[in-house]
Amino acid sequence: MQLAADLDTPAVTIDLSKLQKNIARAQRLVSEAGKLNRPHIKTHKIPDIAAMQVKAGATGITCQKLGEAEVFIDAGVTDDILITFNIVGAAKTRRLVDLARRVKRLAVVADNETVLQGLSEAARGSGVDLPVLIECDGGFGRNGVQTPDAALDLARLADRLPGLVFEGLAVYPNNALNTKPFFSRAIELFKGAGVPLPVLSGGGTAALLTLADYPMMTEHRAGTYAYNDVMTVESGAATWDDCAMHVRATVVSRPTEDRAIIDAGSKVLTREQYFVKGFGRIVEYPEAAIANLSEEHGMVDLSASPRKPEVGEVISIIPNHCCVVSNMVDEVYGLRNGAVEVVWPVAARGKVR
Ligand SMILES: Cc1ncc(COP(=O)(O)O)c(C=O)c1O
């Protein structure tokens, strides 16, 4: 039996009890809200964890990239997958159609005519009909049609194009300011036009707390909740105790009284910050700040910390954004009671195409 304490560093660990608790809680929240749960696997990129999510009650999974879907379909986790990314170019649309042949349902989003035309070209005559959701911008300012009228225009186009089946609308995250008015208006508009909307797909971990405010949504895609991180805690969607992912790092230098250097830099923790300060929370020294990172060095400011770690000490860091840390390492260590219970290869690591 390998102990967590004996793992060489830097090492990414997953507390299995917390992971199981997080999966059960999200499933309960989504089921109680009367929606289907479609977890986003970009957080963990590990088929075994997706299998745990499906076993807990998920209807299927969400993938961001085709390459992720290929890995999860090869693993046989589920036969109901939604890809929430515009698939552009013949090389990719061909792969999409090949994949769609292998499962019961492989749905995909689109937010413009070029994408719909490309999907249709690949699907027509292939014997596969691709279910399509029109992606809407509820105020996040990323992808998505800007108005309910534009959504209806694309839905009609999807309905007309051979090889496509219009299924509904998608948005991320559904707690963005504009989502509710956008979707309320869209529902009216589609009803008036006689276009059914069987699927309304929302998403986000923070949005798990306000599902009841979006009764129109039929399914929910959360991802980060499986591990949680500094950002989900600071957004109020989780507590420190809910954080299942830790980066174990060794203090390799104490060049000054107030500075420690650890062996985890931007190649493990990443530079993701969004709205949070520093580059992760040190569990054992919460007053210390990971003030800066170079590729392999983490610079820890100890000035506010009454206790200071020694060279050789191993610390545990809750990363700012767990989903990108998953993409940085070959494997993660599943821990229970201080021992390594499972070593999971991060199977879809690097699957960004
Ligand atoms: C399209 C889409 N759906 C769902 C999610 C899951 O959201 P979260 O990570 O907040 O749980 C994401 C996250 O990036 C996303 O981009």
Coordinates of C-alpha atoms and ligand atoms in Angstrom, one line a residue:
M1 CA 0.0 0.0 0.0
Q2 CA 1.4 3.4 -1.0
L3 CA 0.8 6.2 1.5
A4 CA 0.0 9.7 0.2
A5 CA 2.8 10.9 2.4
D6 CA 5.2 8.9 0.3
L7 CA 4.2 10.2 -3.1
D8 CA 6.9 12.0 -5.0
T9 CA 6.0 15.6 -5.8
P10 CA 4.6 17.5 -7.4
A11 CA 1.6 15.1 -7.4
V12 CA -2.1 15.8 -8.0
T13 CA -4.3 13.9 -5.6
I14 CA -8.1 13.4 -5.5
D15 CA -9.8 12.7 -2.1
L16 CA -12.2 9.9 -3.1
S17 CA -14.7 10.5 -0.3
K18 CA -15.0 14.2 -1.2
L19 CA -15.3 13.3 -4.9
Q20 CA -18.1 10.8 -4.2
K21 CA -19.8 13.3 -1.9
N22 CA -19.6 16.1 -4.6
I23 CA -21.0 13.7 -7.2
A24 CA -23.9 12.7 -5.0
R25 CA -24.7 16.2 -4.0
A26 CA -24.9 17.6 -7.5
Q27 CA -27.0 14.7 -8.7
R28 CA -29.4 15.3 -5.8
L29 CA -29.6 19.0 -6.6
V30 CA -30.3 18.5 -10.3
S31 CA -32.7 15.6 -9.7
E32 CA -34.6 17.6 -7.1
A33 CA -34.9 20.4 -9.6
G34 CA -36.5 18.0 -12.0
K35 CA -33.8 18.2 -14.6
L36 CA -31.5 15.7 -16.3
N37 CA -27.9 15.8 -15.1
R38 CA -25.2 15.9 -17.9
P39 CA -21.9 16.4 -16.1
H40 CA -19.1 18.1 -18.0
I41 CA -16.0 15.8 -18.1
K42 CA -13.5 18.6 -18.9
T43 CA -12.9 18.9 -15.2
H44 CA -11.5 15.4 -14.7
K45 CA -10.9 13.9 -18.2
I46 CA -11.1 10.4 -16.6
P47 CA -13.6 7.8 -17.8
D48 CA -13.8 6.1 -14.4
I49 CA -15.0 9.3 -12.8
A50 CA -17.6 9.8 -15.6
A51 CA -18.7 6.2 -14.9
M52 CA -19.2 7.2 -11.2
Q53 CA -21.3 10.2 -12.4
V54 CA -23.4 8.0 -14.6
K55 CA -23.9 5.4 -11.9
A56 CA -25.0 8.2 -9.6
G57 CA -27.8 9.0 -12.0
A58 CA -26.4 11.2 -14.8
T59 CA -28.3 10.8 -18.1
G60 CA -25.1 11.2 -20.1
I61 CA -22.0 13.4 -20.3
T62 CA -20.8 16.7 -21.8
C63 CA -17.5 17.0 -23.6
Q64 CA -16.0 20.2 -24.8
K65 CA -13.9 18.7 -27.6
L66 CA -14.2 15.9 -30.1
G67 CA -11.0 14.4 -28.8
E68 CA -12.5 14.1 -25.3
A69 CA -15.6 12.4 -26.8
E70 CA -13.4 9.9 -28.6
V71 CA -11.7 8.9 -25.4
F72 CA -15.0 8.6 -23.4
I73 CA -16.7 6.7 -26.2
D74 CA -13.7 4.3 -26.5
A75 CA -14.0 3.7 -22.8
G76 CA -17.7 2.9 -23.2
V77 CA -18.8 5.2 -20.4
T78 CA -22.2 6.3 -21.9
D79 CA -23.9 6.4 -25.2
D80 CA -25.5 9.8 -24.7
I81 CA -23.0 12.7 -25.3
L82 CA -23.3 16.4 -25.9
I83 CA -20.3 18.3 -27.4
T84 CA -20.5 22.0 -26.4
F85 CA -18.2 23.4 -29.0
N86 CA -18.7 24.6 -32.6
I87 CA -17.2 21.9 -34.8
V88 CA -15.5 23.7 -37.7
G89 CA -13.8 22.1 -40.7
A90 CA -14.2 18.9 -42.7
A91 CA -11.5 17.0 -40.7
K92 CA -13.5 17.5 -37.6
T93 CA -17.0 17.0 -39.0
R94 CA -15.9 13.7 -40.5
R95 CA -14.7 12.6 -37.1
L96 CA -17.9 13.7 -35.5
V97 CA -20.0 11.6 -37.9
D98 CA -17.8 8.6 -37.4
L99 CA -18.3 9.0 -33.6
A100 CA -22.0 9.5 -33.9
R101 CA -22.3 6.1 -35.6
R102 CA -20.9 4.4 -32.4
V103 CA -23.4 5.8 -29.9
K104 CA -27.1 6.2 -29.4
R105 CA -27.0 10.0 -29.3
L106 CA -24.1 12.4 -30.1
A107 CA -25.5 15.9 -30.0
V108 CA -23.6 19.0 -30.8
V109 CA -24.1 22.8 -30.4
A110 CA -23.8 25.4 -33.1
D111 CA -24.2 29.2 -33.1
N112 CA -23.8 30.1 -36.7
E113 CA -24.8 29.1 -40.2
T114 CA -21.3 28.0 -41.4
V115 CA -21.1 25.4 -38.6
L116 CA -24.6 24.1 -39.4
Q117 CA -23.8 23.8 -43.1
G118 CA -20.5 21.9 -42.3
L119 CA -22.3 19.5 -40.0
S120 CA -25.0 18.9 -42.6
E121 CA -22.5 18.3 -45.3
A122 CA -20.7 15.7 -43.3
A123 CA -23.9 14.0 -42.0
R124 CA -26.0 14.0 -45.2
G125 CA -25.9 10.6 -46.9
S126 CA -24.0 9.1 -44.0
G127 CA -27.0 7.4 -42.5
V128 CA -26.5 9.5 -39.3
D129 CA -28.8 12.3 -38.1
L130 CA -26.9 14.7 -35.8
P131 CA -29.0 16.3 -33.0
V132 CA -28.2 20.0 -32.8
L133 CA -28.7 22.6 -30.0
I134 CA -28.4 26.2 -30.9
E135 CA -26.0 27.9 -28.5
C136 CA -27.2 31.2 -27.0
D137 CA -25.3 33.9 -25.2
G138 CA -27.0 34.6 -21.9
G139 CA -24.6 37.3 -21.0
F140 CA -21.3 35.4 -20.5
G141 CA -19.9 37.1 -23.6
R142 CA -18.5 33.9 -25.2
N143 CA -20.2 31.9 -28.0
G144 CA -23.8 32.1 -28.7
V145 CA -26.4 33.8 -30.8
Q146 CA -27.3 37.2 -29.4
T147 CA -31.0 37.2 -29.7
P148 CA -33.9 34.7 -29.5
D149 CA -34.8 35.7 -33.1
A150 CA -31.4 34.6 -34.3
A151 CA -31.8 31.3 -32.4
L152 CA -35.1 30.7 -34.2
D153 CA -33.6 31.5 -37.6
L154 CA -30.8 28.9 -36.9
A155 CA -33.2 26.4 -35.6
R156 CA -35.3 26.6 -38.8
L157 CA -32.1 26.3 -40.8
A158 CA -31.1 23.2 -38.8
D159 CA -34.5 21.7 -39.4
R160 CA -34.2 22.3 -43.2
L161 CA -30.6 21.0 -43.6
P162 CA -30.3 17.2 -44.4
G163 CA -28.6 15.2 -41.7
L164 CA -29.5 17.5 -38.8
V165 CA -32.2 17.3 -36.2
F166 CA -32.9 20.5 -34.3
E167 CA -33.4 19.6 -30.6
G168 CA -33.3 22.8 -28.6
L169 CA -31.1 25.5 -27.1
A170 CA -28.0 25.6 -24.9
V171 CA -26.4 28.3 -22.7
Y172 CA -23.4 28.6 -20.4
P173 CA -23.7 29.4 -17.6
N174 CA -27.4 29.7 -17.0
N175 CA -26.9 32.0 -14.0
A176 CA -25.6 34.8 -16.3
L177 CA -27.7 37.9 -16.1
N178 CA -29.5 37.7 -19.4
T179 CA -30.3 34.0 -19.5
K180 CA -33.7 34.2 -18.0
P181 CA -35.1 36.9 -20.1
F182 CA -33.4 35.4 -23.2
F183 CA -34.9 32.0 -22.6
S184 CA -38.4 33.3 -21.5
R185 CA -38.6 35.2 -24.8
A186 CA -37.2 32.3 -26.8
I187 CA -39.8 29.9 -25.5
E188 CA -42.6 32.4 -26.4
L189 CA -41.1 32.9 -29.9
F190 CA -40.6 29.2 -30.7
K191 CA -44.1 28.4 -29.4
G192 CA -45.6 31.1 -31.7
A193 CA -43.6 29.7 -34.6
G194 CA -44.7 26.1 -33.8
V195 CA -41.1 24.9 -33.3
P196 CA -40.8 22.5 -30.4
L197 CA -38.0 22.9 -27.9
P198 CA -37.5 19.5 -26.3
V199 CA -34.1 20.3 -24.9
L200 CA -33.1 23.4 -22.9
S201 CA -29.5 22.8 -21.7
G202 CA -28.0 25.0 -19.0
G203 CA -24.7 24.7 -17.2
G204 CA -22.3 25.7 -14.5
T205 CA -21.2 24.7 -10.9
A206 CA -22.3 28.0 -9.3
A207 CA -25.6 27.6 -11.2
L208 CA -26.3 24.4 -9.2
L209 CA -27.4 26.7 -6.4
T210 CA -30.1 28.5 -8.4
L211 CA -31.6 25.7 -10.4
A212 CA -35.1 26.5 -9.2
D213 CA -34.8 30.0 -10.7
Y214 CA -34.6 28.3 -14.2
P215 CA -37.6 26.0 -14.3
M216 CA -37.6 26.1 -18.1
M217 CA -34.2 24.2 -18.3
T218 CA -34.5 20.5 -19.0
E219 CA -30.9 19.5 -18.3
H220 CA -27.9 20.8 -16.4
R221 CA -24.2 20.5 -17.2
A222 CA -21.9 21.2 -14.3
G223 CA -18.2 20.2 -14.3
T224 CA -16.0 21.8 -11.7
Y225 CA -18.2 20.5 -8.8
A226 CA -16.6 17.1 -9.0
Y227 CA -13.3 18.4 -7.6
N228 CA -14.0 22.1 -6.7
D229 CA -11.2 24.7 -6.3
V230 CA -10.4 28.2 -5.1
M231 CA -12.8 29.7 -7.6
T232 CA -15.8 27.6 -6.7
V233 CA -15.2 28.3 -3.0
E234 CA -14.8 32.0 -3.6
S235 CA -18.0 32.0 -5.7
G236 CA -19.9 30.5 -2.7
A237 CA -20.6 27.2 -4.5
A238 CA -18.4 25.0 -2.3
T239 CA -16.5 25.0 1.0
W240 CA -12.7 24.3 1.4
D241 CA -13.8 20.9 2.8
D242 CA -15.5 20.1 -0.5
C243 CA -12.2 20.5 -2.5
A244 CA -11.2 17.0 -3.6
M245 CA -8.2 18.0 -5.7
H246 CA -4.9 18.9 -4.1
V247 CA -1.5 19.5 -5.5
R248 CA 1.2 18.1 -3.2
A249 CA 4.4 20.1 -3.5
T250 CA 7.7 20.1 -1.6
V251 CA 9.4 23.1 -0.2
V252 CA 12.7 23.1 -1.9
S253 CA 14.2 26.4 -0.7
R254 CA 13.7 29.1 2.0
P255 CA 15.9 31.9 0.5
T256 CA 14.6 34.5 3.0
E257 CA 12.7 34.4 6.3
D258 CA 9.5 35.3 4.4
R259 CA 9.9 33.3 1.2
A260 CA 9.5 29.6 0.5
I261 CA 10.0 28.1 -3.0
I262 CA 8.0 25.0 -3.9
D263 CA 8.4 22.5 -6.7
A264 CA 5.1 23.3 -8.3
G265 CA 5.0 26.2 -10.8
S266 CA 2.9 27.2 -13.7
K267 CA 3.4 23.8 -15.4
V268 CA 1.3 22.2 -12.6
L269 CA -0.8 24.9 -10.9
T270 CA -1.2 27.0 -14.1
R271 CA -1.5 30.8 -14.1
E272 CA -5.3 30.8 -14.0
Q273 CA -6.6 33.5 -11.7
Y274 CA -9.8 35.0 -13.1
F275 CA -11.1 36.9 -10.0
V276 CA -9.0 35.3 -7.3
K277 CA -5.7 36.5 -5.8
G278 CA -2.5 34.4 -5.8
F279 CA -2.1 30.9 -7.4
G280 CA -3.7 28.5 -5.0
R281 CA -4.5 28.0 -1.3
I282 CA -2.0 26.2 0.9
V283 CA -4.1 24.0 3.2
E284 CA -1.5 23.8 6.0
Y285 CA -0.5 27.5 5.8
P286 CA -3.7 29.4 4.9
E287 CA -2.2 32.8 5.7
A288 CA 0.7 32.2 3.3
A289 CA 0.2 33.4 -0.4
I290 CA 1.5 31.7 -3.5
A291 CA 2.5 35.1 -4.9
N292 CA 4.0 34.2 -8.2
L293 CA 5.0 31.2 -10.4
S294 CA 7.7 30.5 -12.9
E295 CA 7.4 27.3 -14.8
E296 CA 8.7 24.9 -12.1
H297 CA 9.0 27.2 -9.1
G298 CA 6.2 28.5 -6.9
M299 CA 7.1 31.6 -4.9
V300 CA 5.4 31.6 -1.5
D301 CA 5.1 34.8 0.5
L302 CA 5.2 33.8 4.2
S303 CA 5.1 37.3 5.6
A304 CA 1.5 36.9 6.9
S305 CA 1.9 33.4 8.1
P306 CA 2.8 32.9 11.8
R307 CA 4.2 29.5 11.0
K308 CA 6.7 28.8 8.3
P309 CA 7.5 25.5 6.5
E310 CA 11.0 24.0 6.5
V311 CA 12.9 22.9 3.4
G312 CA 11.8 19.3 2.6
E313 CA 8.2 19.8 4.0
V314 CA 5.4 18.7 1.7
I315 CA 2.4 21.0 1.5
S316 CA -1.1 20.6 -0.1
I317 CA -2.4 23.2 -2.4
I318 CA -6.0 23.7 -3.5
P319 CA -5.6 25.0 -7.1
N320 CA -7.4 28.1 -8.4
H321 CA -8.9 26.1 -11.3
C322 CA -8.9 22.3 -11.0
C323 CA -10.0 21.7 -14.6
V324 CA -6.8 23.1 -16.2
V325 CA -4.6 21.3 -13.6
S326 CA -6.1 18.0 -14.9
N327 CA -4.7 18.8 -18.3
M328 CA -1.2 19.3 -16.9
V329 CA -0.4 15.8 -15.5
D330 CA -0.3 12.3 -16.8
E331 CA -2.0 10.8 -13.8
V332 CA -3.8 11.7 -10.6
Y333 CA -3.8 9.7 -7.3
G334 CA -7.1 8.8 -5.7
L335 CA -6.7 8.8 -1.9
R336 CA -8.7 7.4 1.0
N337 CA -7.6 7.6 4.6
G338 CA -4.2 8.8 3.6
A339 CA -3.4 5.9 1.3
V340 CA -3.4 5.7 -2.5
E341 CA -6.4 3.6 -3.5
V342 CA -6.2 4.2 -7.3
V343 CA -3.9 5.8 -9.9
W344 CA -5.9 7.2 -12.7
P345 CA -4.3 8.1 -16.0
V346 CA -5.8 11.4 -17.2
A347 CA -7.0 9.7 -20.3
A348 CA -8.3 12.8 -22.2
R349 CA -5.3 14.9 -21.2
G350 CA -4.3 17.1 -24.1
K351 CA -7.3 16.2 -26.2
V352 CA -7.9 19.7 -27.3
R353 CA -8.8 19.0 -31.0
Ligands
LIG1 C1 -20.3 24.9 -22.3 C2 -20.0 24.5 -20.8 N1 -21.0 23.8 -20.2 C3 -20.7 23.5 -18.9 C4 -19.6 23.8 -18.2 C5 -19.4 23.4 -16.8 O1 -19.3 24.5 -15.9 P1 -18.6 24.5 -14.5 O2 -17.2 24.2 -14.8 O3 -18.8 25.8 -14.0 O4 -19.2 23.5 -13.7 C6 -18.6 24.6 -18.9 C7 -17.4 25.0 -18.2 O5 -16.5 25.6 -18.8 C8 -18.9 24.9 -20.2 O6 -18.0 25.7 -20.9

